[in-house]
Amino acid sequence: MQNSAVFVPHFHWDREWYEPFQVFRHRLVAALDTVLETAEADAGFRFTVDGQMAAIEDYLEMRPENRGRVTALVANGQLAIGPWLILLDEFLCSGETIVRNLQMGWAAASDLGGSMPIGYLPDMFGHVAQMPQILARAGIEHAALWRGVPGSVDGHAFRWRAPDGSEVRTEFLFDGYDNGLDVLLVPDQIGRALGDYAEMTVERWGNDPVLAMAGTDHNAPDPQLAAWLRRASSAERAITVATLDEYIRSHVRDEVSAVVDGELRSHVRGNILPGVLSVRLALKQRMAVAERTIDHAERINALWSERDDTPFLSLAWHKIIESTAHDSVVGSGTDETSDQVEARLSEATHAARAVRDAAIAQPAAAVPSDGYLVANTLPTPRTILVEVDVIAPADGAVLTATAADGSTHPVQVTSEAPTVLSDELMDASRLERVLRRIHRRELFGRLIDHYDLSAGSLVFHLAEVPTTAEFDLLVLRKEVAAAAAAHQGEWRVLTLEEARATALVPVSVPASGLASFRIVQGEAENAPVPETPATATGATLSNGIVSATVAIDGTLEVVGTDGTVLRGVGRLVDGGDRGDSYNYAPPAHDFLVDSPTEISVERLEDGPLRSRMLVSRVYHWPTALSSDRDRRDDSTEPTTVETLVEVRAGEPFVRVSTSFLNRSADHRLRFHVPLPEPVESSSSAGQFSVTERGLTAEGGWGEFPLPTFPASEFVSAGAATVLLDHTSEYEVVGDGAELAITLLRAVGSISVNIHPLRDEPAATEIAAPGAQDLGVRIQNRFAIAPSASGWSGVDAVALADEFRNDALVTRGTAPAGSALPVAATGISVDGAGVQVSSIRRVDAGTELRLVAMTDAGSTVMVSGPFTDVATVDLLGRVLSSEAVSGAVELTLGPWELRTIVVR
């Protein structure tokens, strides 16, 4: 018998894209109504709900009365749901977010009868290297996907292997997730069409049946589909209707010999649309902020709060995960869709921030109100530079920080605030209106310490922490009323604040721990100084470990801890972009702008804790493309790019921030780091691994294989390692001579029909003027860490965590003048190359997720106030447990992901 065929009815549901979420949901409800009715009327019908529970949740929110119908169809095998909450873009979120996506999707599916145990990833724009390990550690043995598979795979399946060695059998949807639709175009010709398709693809299938994915975007299958297929089935070619899970588990017979290692970013069998990495910068930045905020909130809540805020954290996670959808955070939708995603990420951040602030407020209650509490969110001890608002030093005095153990630390004052907040002349009849500004004791965001009242004069003295114990607003109103009656003329109302300053303080904080300090005034000759002070001399910033010198062209010469020198850092290159949200495309007659017309350098801070310079460069960028879109317009806009260069005492990297107001459309701006010598590869960190890539990409489908790649935590090429604030696009250019990081890609369309670097339109040609970011201030921040031995030589995994995770600082709320509490340690993790992606409260205790970010593996010691440790899988199921005494040693294999629960 010829190859049989298995049809898998399904749809692919983009939750939001060229229409906003609620418009697509209206269609979703109608589509799933049809699916339920079809399945209930025909016991032979099967349907696979796109691998994402968001579609089911969105449906049941509108049709809650149908929950029982859904559960019944899941129970009898007609409806396959899960395992994901949303079909995500894997490169534009953290590895931890991928895990939470799977956990929340699996749990939601379990509530309705059980999840499809297939890692279904049909339309992602490439796949991360550690996805096989994520699936395997959740007990999932199979995946199914389309884009990114290399040309070496010539069958319909392969074994996909993660860096740690984990494997999942992967069904390769080599003709896309809608390959069965062409066979169904003429219902009474299905048998012939299926024969034609099977013949054209015979080399792919071997002895296995043809898999025909019968579905596409935003459409339910025809209710007559199962009947058509029964009529078309024959003894020569049997046709079966199944879920994707049934096909893989019941119909596949051949062993799989092909093995693919690591990430999937080949263009050979499908477009991977890499331009989404750099379009709509704000979405990428908001995703990073949301992920950081919820991570900090979970850690502080688990370790230092008695209140379980899991409901708020779950809400925040749900909104973050919703936003990772492969047409959401990528920015390939309409302006209204992108606005909605941005708002959702902001809402997630707000919920997480509320939990974080409430959690840190509990230990802050033990710190006096003239002191500050600092929380370290990383499980390793750190000395962290924090910025606080303090009383300014008196003339001739200096500020010093004192810790609970009596040690003193240097303080750097960076700015002083004005003391006169208002100075007003008014008639006596208006004084009552002035008093209405006062809310109990608060005025202008401060508290009234005391006031002076005399004929024609009222002076308020404000303080952050009042020195007087009492203030009675009703007494003040009576006194002012009497004084106004006695003096009917002009009054002067003066509001004075105590002299305030912004100060930098280095604070040593234990692992996952807390420390406190207060600021005192003293004599200059007794002030402590840092061991490696930050200085500014001429055009050079230095801390004795690294240095940065501003060159005559405004770029930087950065010297690393081992003496490695990078010259020309921060060269800006601007070119045209006639592409769309999915793919960059240079105009045929492009010209690049890489030289500023004006350069100025201003020294902002001299140290000793932080030194800063501001480099301002003026560029004349074309305002847009010309009308034929194949050249840039002759008109230009002068644009000032400000580059803030910063060196901190003790830090082994140079911080760099860029900022400009974008006045130009249809262009791409890149930050270049010239390399001491050409390289043949690069590496970047993200999603639980460091991935090495060459200077080219595999093409073949019709999309030009630009070697632009994602980096989330850092990117490294040769001697240059750049720590990142958010997921960014990079490319090694100039035959390996320069690392280029995209700061902005401004375009005006979701997709363009005629694209120089892509044959097939990626979507409908819909204008997206918001993607031009016109009138938007574009800001990016990095840290530069040169090293002759690359990213491993500077321990970039640890440095990236330090760069991205600032300390949490809050004012104490105990009575002023009381003793500072001693420093407290939370959970400590000590192991070379080990990253901790999560510390959170769970029912069984405190969960930690660790990954060995090294190909050598690592031995790690986890210490803390616990007596029991259990190893669990990614769905929380216990694999082993043991009693311990405050510490446990774990041996992690290369790139291994390990989750433990301590209590």
PDB file of C-alpha atoms in Angstrom, residues 430-670:
ATOM      1  CA  ARG A 430      -5.264  84.276  50.385  1.00  0.00           C
ATOM      2  CA  LEU A 431      -3.441  82.654  53.307  1.00  0.00           C
ATOM      3  CA  GLU A 432      -6.230  80.157  53.938  1.00  0.00           C
ATOM      4  CA  ARG A 433      -5.836  78.916  50.353  1.00  0.00           C
ATOM      5  CA  VAL A 434      -2.141  78.303  51.004  1.00  0.00           C
ATOM      6  CA  LEU A 435      -2.986  76.153  54.002  1.00  0.00           C
ATOM      7  CA  ARG A 436      -5.126  73.928  51.811  1.00  0.00           C
ATOM      8  CA  ARG A 437      -1.901  72.661  50.236  1.00  0.00           C
ATOM      9  CA  ILE A 438      -1.076  70.931  53.504  1.00  0.00           C
ATOM     10  CA  HIS A 439      -2.323  67.369  53.954  1.00  0.00           C
ATOM     11  CA  ARG A 440      -2.000  66.631  57.666  1.00  0.00           C
ATOM     12  CA  ARG A 441       1.766  67.253  57.772  1.00  0.00           C
ATOM     13  CA  GLU A 442       2.804  66.819  54.135  1.00  0.00           C
ATOM     14  CA  LEU A 443       3.605  69.786  51.923  1.00  0.00           C
ATOM     15  CA  PHE A 444       5.210  69.553  48.489  1.00  0.00           C
ATOM     16  CA  GLY A 445       6.132  65.911  49.081  1.00  0.00           C
ATOM     17  CA  ARG A 446       7.991  66.621  52.342  1.00  0.00           C
ATOM     18  CA  LEU A 447       6.906  66.916  55.982  1.00  0.00           C
ATOM     19  CA  ILE A 448       6.620  70.172  57.931  1.00  0.00           C
ATOM     20  CA  ASP A 449       9.303  70.161  60.597  1.00  0.00           C
ATOM     21  CA  HIS A 450       8.289  73.555  62.034  1.00  0.00           C
ATOM     22  CA  TYR A 451       7.086  76.971  60.927  1.00  0.00           C
ATOM     23  CA  ASP A 452       7.768  80.618  61.768  1.00  0.00           C
ATOM     24  CA  LEU A 453       4.819  83.015  61.924  1.00  0.00           C
ATOM     25  CA  SER A 454       5.124  86.768  62.392  1.00  0.00           C
ATOM     26  CA  ALA A 455       3.320  89.842  61.093  1.00  0.00           C
ATOM     27  CA  GLY A 456       3.328  89.613  57.286  1.00  0.00           C
ATOM     28  CA  SER A 457       5.528  86.516  57.177  1.00  0.00           C
ATOM     29  CA  LEU A 458       4.882  82.765  57.178  1.00  0.00           C
ATOM     30  CA  VAL A 459       7.870  80.437  56.724  1.00  0.00           C
ATOM     31  CA  PHE A 460       7.549  76.667  56.450  1.00  0.00           C
ATOM     32  CA  HIS A 461      10.603  74.499  57.180  1.00  0.00           C
ATOM     33  CA  LEU A 462      10.311  71.094  55.528  1.00  0.00           C
ATOM     34  CA  ALA A 463      12.231  67.915  56.190  1.00  0.00           C
ATOM     35  CA  GLU A 464      12.137  64.324  55.020  1.00  0.00           C
ATOM     36  CA  VAL A 465      12.334  63.182  58.649  1.00  0.00           C
ATOM     37  CA  PRO A 466      10.992  65.873  61.055  1.00  0.00           C
ATOM     38  CA  THR A 467      12.996  66.647  64.173  1.00  0.00           C
ATOM     39  CA  THR A 468       9.936  67.918  66.050  1.00  0.00           C
ATOM     40  CA  ALA A 469       7.620  65.309  67.413  1.00  0.00           C
ATOM     41  CA  GLU A 470       4.280  66.981  66.825  1.00  0.00           C
ATOM     42  CA  PHE A 471       2.506  69.171  64.299  1.00  0.00           C
ATOM     43  CA  ASP A 472      -1.133  70.222  64.602  1.00  0.00           C
ATOM     44  CA  LEU A 473      -2.677  71.595  61.422  1.00  0.00           C
ATOM     45  CA  LEU A 474      -5.753  72.900  63.242  1.00  0.00           C
ATOM     46  CA  VAL A 475      -3.564  74.943  65.581  1.00  0.00           C
ATOM     47  CA  LEU A 476      -1.694  76.374  62.596  1.00  0.00           C
ATOM     48  CA  ARG A 477      -4.951  77.393  60.905  1.00  0.00           C
ATOM     49  CA  LYS A 478      -6.130  79.220  64.058  1.00  0.00           C
ATOM     50  CA  GLU A 479      -2.804  80.993  64.456  1.00  0.00           C
ATOM     51  CA  VAL A 480      -2.698  82.075  60.792  1.00  0.00           C
ATOM     52  CA  ALA A 481      -6.295  83.287  60.900  1.00  0.00           C
ATOM     53  CA  ALA A 482      -5.535  85.430  63.928  1.00  0.00           C
ATOM     54  CA  ALA A 483      -2.324  86.793  62.406  1.00  0.00           C
ATOM     55  CA  ALA A 484      -4.073  87.611  59.111  1.00  0.00           C
ATOM     56  CA  ALA A 485      -6.811  89.497  60.946  1.00  0.00           C
ATOM     57  CA  ALA A 486      -4.184  91.510  62.793  1.00  0.00           C
ATOM     58  CA  HIS A 487      -2.117  92.240  59.657  1.00  0.00           C
ATOM     59  CA  GLN A 488      -4.346  92.932  56.653  1.00  0.00           C
ATOM     60  CA  GLY A 489      -1.603  93.957  54.236  1.00  0.00           C
ATOM     61  CA  GLU A 490       0.795  92.015  52.038  1.00  0.00           C
ATOM     62  CA  TRP A 491       2.245  88.705  53.264  1.00  0.00           C
ATOM     63  CA  ARG A 492       5.330  86.776  52.238  1.00  0.00           C
ATOM     64  CA  VAL A 493       4.959  82.982  52.295  1.00  0.00           C
ATOM     65  CA  LEU A 494       8.280  81.162  52.083  1.00  0.00           C
ATOM     66  CA  THR A 495       8.660  77.378  51.874  1.00  0.00           C
ATOM     67  CA  LEU A 496      12.153  76.129  52.693  1.00  0.00           C
ATOM     68  CA  GLU A 497      13.521  72.633  52.546  1.00  0.00           C
ATOM     69  CA  GLU A 498      16.518  71.462  54.485  1.00  0.00           C
ATOM     70  CA  ALA A 499      19.554  71.395  52.239  1.00  0.00           C
ATOM     71  CA  ARG A 500      19.337  68.106  50.325  1.00  0.00           C
ATOM     72  CA  ALA A 501      21.847  66.287  48.161  1.00  0.00           C
ATOM     73  CA  THR A 502      22.043  63.184  46.007  1.00  0.00           C
ATOM     74  CA  ALA A 503      24.738  60.878  47.282  1.00  0.00           C
ATOM     75  CA  LEU A 504      26.418  57.683  46.124  1.00  0.00           C
ATOM     76  CA  VAL A 505      27.236  55.072  48.754  1.00  0.00           C
ATOM     77  CA  PRO A 506      29.035  51.700  48.369  1.00  0.00           C
ATOM     78  CA  VAL A 507      27.190  49.064  50.396  1.00  0.00           C
ATOM     79  CA  SER A 508      28.410  45.527  51.061  1.00  0.00           C
ATOM     80  CA  VAL A 509      25.397  43.200  51.069  1.00  0.00           C
ATOM     81  CA  PRO A 510      25.398  39.437  51.747  1.00  0.00           C
ATOM     82  CA  ALA A 511      24.098  36.891  49.254  1.00  0.00           C
ATOM     83  CA  SER A 512      20.355  37.388  48.653  1.00  0.00           C
ATOM     84  CA  GLY A 513      20.690  39.537  51.733  1.00  0.00           C
ATOM     85  CA  LEU A 514      19.987  42.792  53.487  1.00  0.00           C
ATOM     86  CA  ALA A 515      22.245  45.521  54.822  1.00  0.00           C
ATOM     87  CA  SER A 516      21.597  48.965  56.259  1.00  0.00           C
ATOM     88  CA  PHE A 517      23.487  52.215  56.659  1.00  0.00           C
ATOM     89  CA  ARG A 518      23.028  55.822  57.667  1.00  0.00           C
ATOM     90  CA  ILE A 519      24.743  58.992  56.505  1.00  0.00           C
ATOM     91  CA  VAL A 520      26.637  61.141  58.988  1.00  0.00           C
ATOM     92  CA  GLN A 521      28.620  64.348  58.665  1.00  0.00           C
ATOM     93  CA  GLY A 522      32.277  64.520  59.585  1.00  0.00           C
ATOM     94  CA  GLU A 523      35.581  66.194  58.902  1.00  0.00           C
ATOM     95  CA  ALA A 524      37.224  65.846  55.507  1.00  0.00           C
ATOM     96  CA  GLU A 525      40.549  64.585  56.846  1.00  0.00           C
ATOM     97  CA  ASN A 526      38.828  61.615  58.485  1.00  0.00           C
ATOM     98  CA  ALA A 527      36.737  60.597  55.480  1.00  0.00           C
ATOM     99  CA  PRO A 528      37.358  57.072  54.143  1.00  0.00           C
ATOM    100  CA  VAL A 529      38.389  56.606  50.508  1.00  0.00           C
ATOM    101  CA  PRO A 530      37.746  53.652  48.154  1.00  0.00           C
ATOM    102  CA  GLU A 531      40.595  51.242  47.464  1.00  0.00           C
ATOM    103  CA  THR A 532      40.281  51.792  43.705  1.00  0.00           C
ATOM    104  CA  PRO A 533      38.743  55.252  43.311  1.00  0.00           C
ATOM    105  CA  ALA A 534      37.065  56.330  40.109  1.00  0.00           C
ATOM    106  CA  THR A 535      38.778  59.360  38.633  1.00  0.00           C
ATOM    107  CA  ALA A 536      38.383  61.760  35.729  1.00  0.00           C
ATOM    108  CA  THR A 537      41.602  63.189  34.339  1.00  0.00           C
ATOM    109  CA  GLY A 538      41.564  65.089  31.083  1.00  0.00           C
ATOM    110  CA  ALA A 539      39.576  62.956  28.660  1.00  0.00           C
ATOM    111  CA  THR A 540      40.051  59.738  30.652  1.00  0.00           C
ATOM    112  CA  LEU A 541      37.888  57.975  33.223  1.00  0.00           C
ATOM    113  CA  SER A 542      39.598  55.275  35.264  1.00  0.00           C
ATOM    114  CA  ASN A 543      39.253  53.221  38.420  1.00  0.00           C
ATOM    115  CA  GLY A 544      42.621  51.481  38.349  1.00  0.00           C
ATOM    116  CA  ILE A 545      40.986  48.381  36.864  1.00  0.00           C
ATOM    117  CA  VAL A 546      39.499  49.638  33.590  1.00  0.00           C
ATOM    118  CA  SER A 547      39.589  52.964  31.805  1.00  0.00           C
ATOM    119  CA  ALA A 548      37.836  54.855  29.030  1.00  0.00           C
ATOM    120  CA  THR A 549      39.349  57.723  27.069  1.00  0.00           C
ATOM    121  CA  VAL A 550      37.327  59.938  24.732  1.00  0.00           C
ATOM    122  CA  ALA A 551      39.073  60.207  21.358  1.00  0.00           C
ATOM    123  CA  ILE A 552      39.013  63.253  19.112  1.00  0.00           C
ATOM    124  CA  ASP A 553      36.193  61.779  17.011  1.00  0.00           C
ATOM    125  CA  GLY A 554      33.997  61.155  20.078  1.00  0.00           C
ATOM    126  CA  THR A 555      34.552  57.408  20.193  1.00  0.00           C
ATOM    127  CA  LEU A 556      36.140  55.632  23.147  1.00  0.00           C
ATOM    128  CA  GLU A 557      39.360  53.818  23.825  1.00  0.00           C
ATOM    129  CA  VAL A 558      38.486  51.229  26.478  1.00  0.00           C
ATOM    130  CA  VAL A 559      41.169  49.323  28.376  1.00  0.00           C
ATOM    131  CA  GLY A 560      40.177  46.105  30.139  1.00  0.00           C
ATOM    132  CA  THR A 561      41.366  44.445  33.316  1.00  0.00           C
ATOM    133  CA  ASP A 562      44.040  42.470  31.433  1.00  0.00           C
ATOM    134  CA  GLY A 563      45.266  45.478  29.462  1.00  0.00           C
ATOM    135  CA  THR A 564      43.298  44.630  26.303  1.00  0.00           C
ATOM    136  CA  VAL A 565      42.524  47.805  24.351  1.00  0.00           C
ATOM    137  CA  LEU A 566      39.436  48.458  22.208  1.00  0.00           C
ATOM    138  CA  ARG A 567      39.654  51.590  20.064  1.00  0.00           C
ATOM    139  CA  GLY A 568      36.816  53.371  18.273  1.00  0.00           C
ATOM    140  CA  VAL A 569      34.141  52.011  20.627  1.00  0.00           C
ATOM    141  CA  GLY A 570      30.817  53.723  20.001  1.00  0.00           C
ATOM    142  CA  ARG A 571      31.320  54.611  16.356  1.00  0.00           C
ATOM    143  CA  LEU A 572      27.761  55.251  15.135  1.00  0.00           C
ATOM    144  CA  VAL A 573      26.722  54.171  11.649  1.00  0.00           C
ATOM    145  CA  ASP A 574      23.352  55.217  10.243  1.00  0.00           C
ATOM    146  CA  GLY A 575      21.915  53.854   7.004  1.00  0.00           C
ATOM    147  CA  GLY A 576      18.596  53.665   5.203  1.00  0.00           C
ATOM    148  CA  ASP A 577      16.038  50.908   5.677  1.00  0.00           C
ATOM    149  CA  ARG A 578      13.385  50.267   3.045  1.00  0.00           C
ATOM    150  CA  GLY A 579      12.252  47.075   4.747  1.00  0.00           C
ATOM    151  CA  ASP A 580       9.454  46.353   7.197  1.00  0.00           C
ATOM    152  CA  SER A 581       8.893  45.053  10.704  1.00  0.00           C
ATOM    153  CA  TYR A 582      10.055  41.559   9.693  1.00  0.00           C
ATOM    154  CA  ASN A 583      13.163  42.184   7.599  1.00  0.00           C
ATOM    155  CA  TYR A 584      15.741  44.919   7.213  1.00  0.00           C
ATOM    156  CA  ALA A 585      16.474  46.027   3.646  1.00  0.00           C
ATOM    157  CA  PRO A 586      18.962  48.676   2.522  1.00  0.00           C
ATOM    158  CA  PRO A 587      17.943  51.018  -0.304  1.00  0.00           C
ATOM    159  CA  ALA A 588      19.606  50.139  -3.607  1.00  0.00           C
ATOM    160  CA  HIS A 589      21.489  53.456  -3.506  1.00  0.00           C
ATOM    161  CA  ASP A 590      22.084  53.729   0.222  1.00  0.00           C
ATOM    162  CA  PHE A 591      24.648  55.974   1.794  1.00  0.00           C
ATOM    163  CA  LEU A 592      25.883  55.720   5.353  1.00  0.00           C
ATOM    164  CA  VAL A 593      26.388  58.546   7.829  1.00  0.00           C
ATOM    165  CA  ASP A 594      29.137  57.712  10.298  1.00  0.00           C
ATOM    166  CA  SER A 595      30.882  61.034  10.947  1.00  0.00           C
ATOM    167  CA  PRO A 596      29.565  63.726  13.297  1.00  0.00           C
ATOM    168  CA  THR A 597      29.688  67.378  12.304  1.00  0.00           C
ATOM    169  CA  GLU A 598      30.111  68.613  15.888  1.00  0.00           C
ATOM    170  CA  ILE A 599      31.647  67.003  18.976  1.00  0.00           C
ATOM    171  CA  SER A 600      31.732  68.231  22.557  1.00  0.00           C
ATOM    172  CA  VAL A 601      32.821  66.585  25.803  1.00  0.00           C
ATOM    173  CA  GLU A 602      31.650  67.568  29.278  1.00  0.00           C
ATOM    174  CA  ARG A 603      33.006  66.167  32.505  1.00  0.00           C
ATOM    175  CA  LEU A 604      30.095  65.512  34.875  1.00  0.00           C
ATOM    176  CA  GLU A 605      31.587  63.713  37.890  1.00  0.00           C
ATOM    177  CA  ASP A 606      35.168  63.330  39.137  1.00  0.00           C
ATOM    178  CA  GLY A 607      34.741  60.464  41.616  1.00  0.00           C
ATOM    179  CA  PRO A 608      35.841  58.959  43.904  1.00  0.00           C
ATOM    180  CA  LEU A 609      32.981  56.439  43.610  1.00  0.00           C
ATOM    181  CA  ARG A 610      31.776  57.294  40.115  1.00  0.00           C
ATOM    182  CA  SER A 611      33.302  59.327  37.308  1.00  0.00           C
ATOM    183  CA  ARG A 612      31.295  60.428  34.274  1.00  0.00           C
ATOM    184  CA  MET A 613      31.651  62.228  30.984  1.00  0.00           C
ATOM    185  CA  LEU A 614      29.012  63.246  28.470  1.00  0.00           C
ATOM    186  CA  VAL A 615      30.005  63.093  24.813  1.00  0.00           C
ATOM    187  CA  SER A 616      27.660  64.976  22.464  1.00  0.00           C
ATOM    188  CA  ARG A 617      27.889  64.316  18.720  1.00  0.00           C
ATOM    189  CA  VAL A 618      25.757  65.987  16.063  1.00  0.00           C
ATOM    190  CA  TYR A 619      24.886  63.967  12.943  1.00  0.00           C
ATOM    191  CA  HIS A 620      22.945  65.010   9.865  1.00  0.00           C
ATOM    192  CA  TRP A 621      20.740  62.041   9.038  1.00  0.00           C
ATOM    193  CA  PRO A 622      18.375  62.040   6.030  1.00  0.00           C
ATOM    194  CA  THR A 623      14.804  62.676   7.137  1.00  0.00           C
ATOM    195  CA  ALA A 624      13.382  59.690   5.207  1.00  0.00           C
ATOM    196  CA  LEU A 625      13.672  57.695   2.019  1.00  0.00           C
ATOM    197  CA  SER A 626      12.951  59.369  -1.290  1.00  0.00           C
ATOM    198  CA  SER A 627       9.670  58.675  -3.082  1.00  0.00           C
ATOM    199  CA  ASP A 628      11.090  55.700  -5.009  1.00  0.00           C
ATOM    200  CA  ARG A 629      12.369  54.171  -1.719  1.00  0.00           C
ATOM    201  CA  ASP A 630      15.652  53.154  -3.349  1.00  0.00           C
ATOM    202  CA  ARG A 631      17.647  56.107  -2.069  1.00  0.00           C
ATOM    203  CA  ARG A 632      17.679  58.377   0.957  1.00  0.00           C
ATOM    204  CA  ASP A 633      16.224  61.848   0.741  1.00  0.00           C
ATOM    205  CA  ASP A 634      18.506  64.848   0.307  1.00  0.00           C
ATOM    206  CA  SER A 635      16.946  66.714   3.230  1.00  0.00           C
ATOM    207  CA  THR A 636      18.552  66.016   6.616  1.00  0.00           C
ATOM    208  CA  GLU A 637      17.818  66.586  10.278  1.00  0.00           C
ATOM    209  CA  PRO A 638      20.595  67.542  12.698  1.00  0.00           C
ATOM    210  CA  THR A 639      20.430  65.011  15.528  1.00  0.00           C
ATOM    211  CA  THR A 640      22.460  65.181  18.703  1.00  0.00           C
ATOM    212  CA  VAL A 641      23.464  61.823  20.138  1.00  0.00           C
ATOM    213  CA  GLU A 642      24.508  62.020  23.770  1.00  0.00           C
ATOM    214  CA  THR A 643      26.794  59.274  25.055  1.00  0.00           C
ATOM    215  CA  LEU A 644      27.171  59.016  28.812  1.00  0.00           C
ATOM    216  CA  VAL A 645      30.393  57.228  29.782  1.00  0.00           C
ATOM    217  CA  GLU A 646      30.706  55.999  33.343  1.00  0.00           C
ATOM    218  CA  VAL A 647      33.296  54.236  35.475  1.00  0.00           C
ATOM    219  CA  ARG A 648      32.521  53.056  39.010  1.00  0.00           C
ATOM    220  CA  ALA A 649      34.983  52.195  41.745  1.00  0.00           C
ATOM    221  CA  GLY A 650      35.728  48.465  41.734  1.00  0.00           C
ATOM    222  CA  GLU A 651      33.756  47.596  38.584  1.00  0.00           C
ATOM    223  CA  PRO A 652      35.610  45.683  35.830  1.00  0.00           C
ATOM    224  CA  PHE A 653      33.643  47.255  32.982  1.00  0.00           C
ATOM    225  CA  VAL A 654      32.826  50.655  31.498  1.00  0.00           C
ATOM    226  CA  ARG A 655      29.183  51.698  31.392  1.00  0.00           C
ATOM    227  CA  VAL A 656      27.941  53.446  28.248  1.00  0.00           C
ATOM    228  CA  SER A 657      24.501  54.940  27.581  1.00  0.00           C
ATOM    229  CA  THR A 658      23.278  56.564  24.368  1.00  0.00           C
ATOM    230  CA  SER A 659      20.326  58.913  23.954  1.00  0.00           C
ATOM    231  CA  PHE A 660      18.866  60.911  21.073  1.00  0.00           C
ATOM    232  CA  LEU A 661      15.543  62.265  19.848  1.00  0.00           C
ATOM    233  CA  ASN A 662      14.721  60.450  16.626  1.00  0.00           C
ATOM    234  CA  ARG A 663      13.782  62.854  13.823  1.00  0.00           C
ATOM    235  CA  SER A 664      14.333  60.524  10.853  1.00  0.00           C
ATOM    236  CA  ALA A 665      12.251  57.769   9.264  1.00  0.00           C
ATOM    237  CA  ASP A 666      13.235  54.582   7.432  1.00  0.00           C
ATOM    238  CA  HIS A 667      16.719  54.141   8.863  1.00  0.00           C
ATOM    239  CA  ARG A 668      18.881  51.855  10.981  1.00  0.00           C
ATOM    240  CA  LEU A 669      21.419  53.092  13.545  1.00  0.00           C
ATOM    241  CA  ARG A 670      24.164  50.871  14.912  1.00  0.00           C
TER     242      ARG A 670
END
